Amino acid sequence: MVASTKVPSATEALTEGTCFGIVVGITFADNRICTPSPSSTYEQAIRVVIDYVDKRPARLNEDFTVLAQEALRAAWPCKR
């Protein structure tokens, strides 16, 4: 992932922060998601979600939280 040099507007920053918070919350709270290693980062989780959504453009109008949870469960399932 390449960092952007563009400064986001206040609305964009709020949206990005909200999405980040949702992904972090799901990663932390969902016991059906197991990160691949203890050193996995939230940025990696964000990338998982972005890649998942990018491959499903027809679902962009769906609830982001549902899509993010699906993405993380698919990418990082717990082996129980």
PDB file of C-alpha atoms in Angstrom:
ATOM      1  CA  MET A   1       0.000   0.000   0.000  1.00  0.00           C
ATOM      2  CA  VAL A   2       1.382   3.358  -1.003  1.00  0.00           C
ATOM      3  CA  ALA A   3       0.722   6.347   1.202  1.00  0.00           C
ATOM      4  CA  SER A   4      -1.064   9.182  -0.516  1.00  0.00           C
ATOM      5  CA  THR A   5       0.357  12.683  -0.431  1.00  0.00           C
ATOM      6  CA  LYS A   6      -3.125  14.153  -0.909  1.00  0.00           C
ATOM      7  CA  VAL A   7      -4.507  15.826   2.183  1.00  0.00           C
ATOM      8  CA  PRO A   8      -8.065  14.578   2.694  1.00  0.00           C
ATOM      9  CA  SER A   9     -10.937  16.948   3.248  1.00  0.00           C
ATOM     10  CA  ALA A  10     -12.584  16.918   6.663  1.00  0.00           C
ATOM     11  CA  THR A  11     -15.391  14.741   5.303  1.00  0.00           C
ATOM     12  CA  GLU A  12     -12.941  12.297   3.715  1.00  0.00           C
ATOM     13  CA  ALA A  13     -10.902  12.123   6.915  1.00  0.00           C
ATOM     14  CA  LEU A  14     -14.028  11.434   8.959  1.00  0.00           C
ATOM     15  CA  THR A  15     -15.122   8.699   6.553  1.00  0.00           C
ATOM     16  CA  GLU A  16     -11.658   7.111   6.575  1.00  0.00           C
ATOM     17  CA  GLY A  17     -11.546   7.236  10.363  1.00  0.00           C
ATOM     18  CA  THR A  18     -14.989   5.680  10.625  1.00  0.00           C
ATOM     19  CA  CYS A  19     -14.010   2.841   8.281  1.00  0.00           C
ATOM     20  CA  PHE A  20     -10.758   2.306  10.179  1.00  0.00           C
ATOM     21  CA  GLY A  21     -12.662   2.162  13.463  1.00  0.00           C
ATOM     22  CA  ILE A  22     -15.129  -0.363  12.097  1.00  0.00           C
ATOM     23  CA  VAL A  23     -12.354  -2.642  10.814  1.00  0.00           C
ATOM     24  CA  VAL A  24     -10.379  -2.372  14.066  1.00  0.00           C
ATOM     25  CA  GLY A  25     -13.510  -3.080  16.092  1.00  0.00           C
ATOM     26  CA  ILE A  26     -14.420  -6.133  14.048  1.00  0.00           C
ATOM     27  CA  THR A  27     -10.858  -7.460  14.165  1.00  0.00           C
ATOM     28  CA  PHE A  28     -10.763  -7.019  17.932  1.00  0.00           C
ATOM     29  CA  ALA A  29     -14.251  -8.254  18.817  1.00  0.00           C
ATOM     30  CA  ASP A  30     -15.106 -11.030  16.355  1.00  0.00           C
ATOM     31  CA  ASN A  31     -13.941 -14.356  17.771  1.00  0.00           C
ATOM     32  CA  ARG A  32     -14.292 -15.948  14.323  1.00  0.00           C
ATOM     33  CA  ILE A  33     -11.379 -13.852  13.021  1.00  0.00           C
ATOM     34  CA  CYS A  34      -7.818 -14.903  13.840  1.00  0.00           C
ATOM     35  CA  THR A  35      -5.031 -12.742  12.475  1.00  0.00           C
ATOM     36  CA  PRO A  36      -2.265 -14.696  10.742  1.00  0.00           C
ATOM     37  CA  SER A  37       0.369 -13.610  13.254  1.00  0.00           C
ATOM     38  CA  PRO A  38       0.697 -11.582  16.437  1.00  0.00           C
ATOM     39  CA  SER A  39       2.466  -8.911  14.411  1.00  0.00           C
ATOM     40  CA  SER A  40      -0.437  -8.448  11.978  1.00  0.00           C
ATOM     41  CA  THR A  41      -1.404  -4.811  11.676  1.00  0.00           C
ATOM     42  CA  TYR A  42      -4.655  -2.953  11.309  1.00  0.00           C
ATOM     43  CA  GLU A  43      -3.338  -1.641   8.013  1.00  0.00           C
ATOM     44  CA  GLN A  44      -3.189  -5.255   6.784  1.00  0.00           C
ATOM     45  CA  ALA A  45      -6.786  -5.736   7.904  1.00  0.00           C
ATOM     46  CA  ILE A  46      -7.794  -2.589   5.992  1.00  0.00           C
ATOM     47  CA  ARG A  47      -6.063  -3.956   2.880  1.00  0.00           C
ATOM     48  CA  VAL A  48      -7.977  -7.257   3.246  1.00  0.00           C
ATOM     49  CA  VAL A  49     -11.253  -5.349   3.337  1.00  0.00           C
ATOM     50  CA  ILE A  50     -10.359  -3.051   0.431  1.00  0.00           C
ATOM     51  CA  ASP A  51      -9.316  -5.991  -1.749  1.00  0.00           C
ATOM     52  CA  TYR A  52     -12.510  -7.878  -0.872  1.00  0.00           C
ATOM     53  CA  VAL A  53     -14.772  -4.943  -1.705  1.00  0.00           C
ATOM     54  CA  ASP A  54     -12.824  -4.075  -4.889  1.00  0.00           C
ATOM     55  CA  LYS A  55     -13.559  -7.585  -6.198  1.00  0.00           C
ATOM     56  CA  ARG A  56     -17.305  -7.116  -5.545  1.00  0.00           C
ATOM     57  CA  PRO A  57     -18.255  -3.749  -7.054  1.00  0.00           C
ATOM     58  CA  ALA A  58     -21.916  -4.754  -7.326  1.00  0.00           C
ATOM     59  CA  ARG A  59     -22.074  -4.851  -3.517  1.00  0.00           C
ATOM     60  CA  LEU A  60     -20.821  -1.300  -2.898  1.00  0.00           C
ATOM     61  CA  ASN A  61     -24.275  -0.188  -1.791  1.00  0.00           C
ATOM     62  CA  GLU A  62     -24.371  -2.787   1.003  1.00  0.00           C
ATOM     63  CA  ASP A  63     -23.582  -2.208   4.669  1.00  0.00           C
ATOM     64  CA  PHE A  64     -19.830  -1.655   5.023  1.00  0.00           C
ATOM     65  CA  THR A  65     -19.722  -3.393   8.399  1.00  0.00           C
ATOM     66  CA  VAL A  66     -21.189  -6.575   6.925  1.00  0.00           C
ATOM     67  CA  LEU A  67     -18.741  -6.538   4.010  1.00  0.00           C
ATOM     68  CA  ALA A  68     -15.774  -5.867   6.282  1.00  0.00           C
ATOM     69  CA  GLN A  69     -16.741  -8.721   8.592  1.00  0.00           C
ATOM     70  CA  GLU A  70     -17.168 -11.098   5.627  1.00  0.00           C
ATOM     71  CA  ALA A  71     -13.787 -10.054   4.248  1.00  0.00           C
ATOM     72  CA  LEU A  72     -11.921 -10.565   7.510  1.00  0.00           C
ATOM     73  CA  ARG A  73     -13.613 -13.880   8.282  1.00  0.00           C
ATOM     74  CA  ALA A  74     -12.810 -15.159   4.782  1.00  0.00           C
ATOM     75  CA  ALA A  75      -9.178 -14.035   4.892  1.00  0.00           C
ATOM     76  CA  TRP A  76      -8.382 -14.845   8.518  1.00  0.00           C
ATOM     77  CA  PRO A  77     -10.631 -17.656   9.744  1.00  0.00           C
ATOM     78  CA  CYS A  78      -9.919 -19.277  13.072  1.00  0.00           C
ATOM     79  CA  LYS A  79      -8.807 -22.912  12.871  1.00  0.00           C
ATOM     80  CA  ARG A  80     -10.955 -24.309  15.651  1.00  0.00           C
TER      81      ARG A  80
END
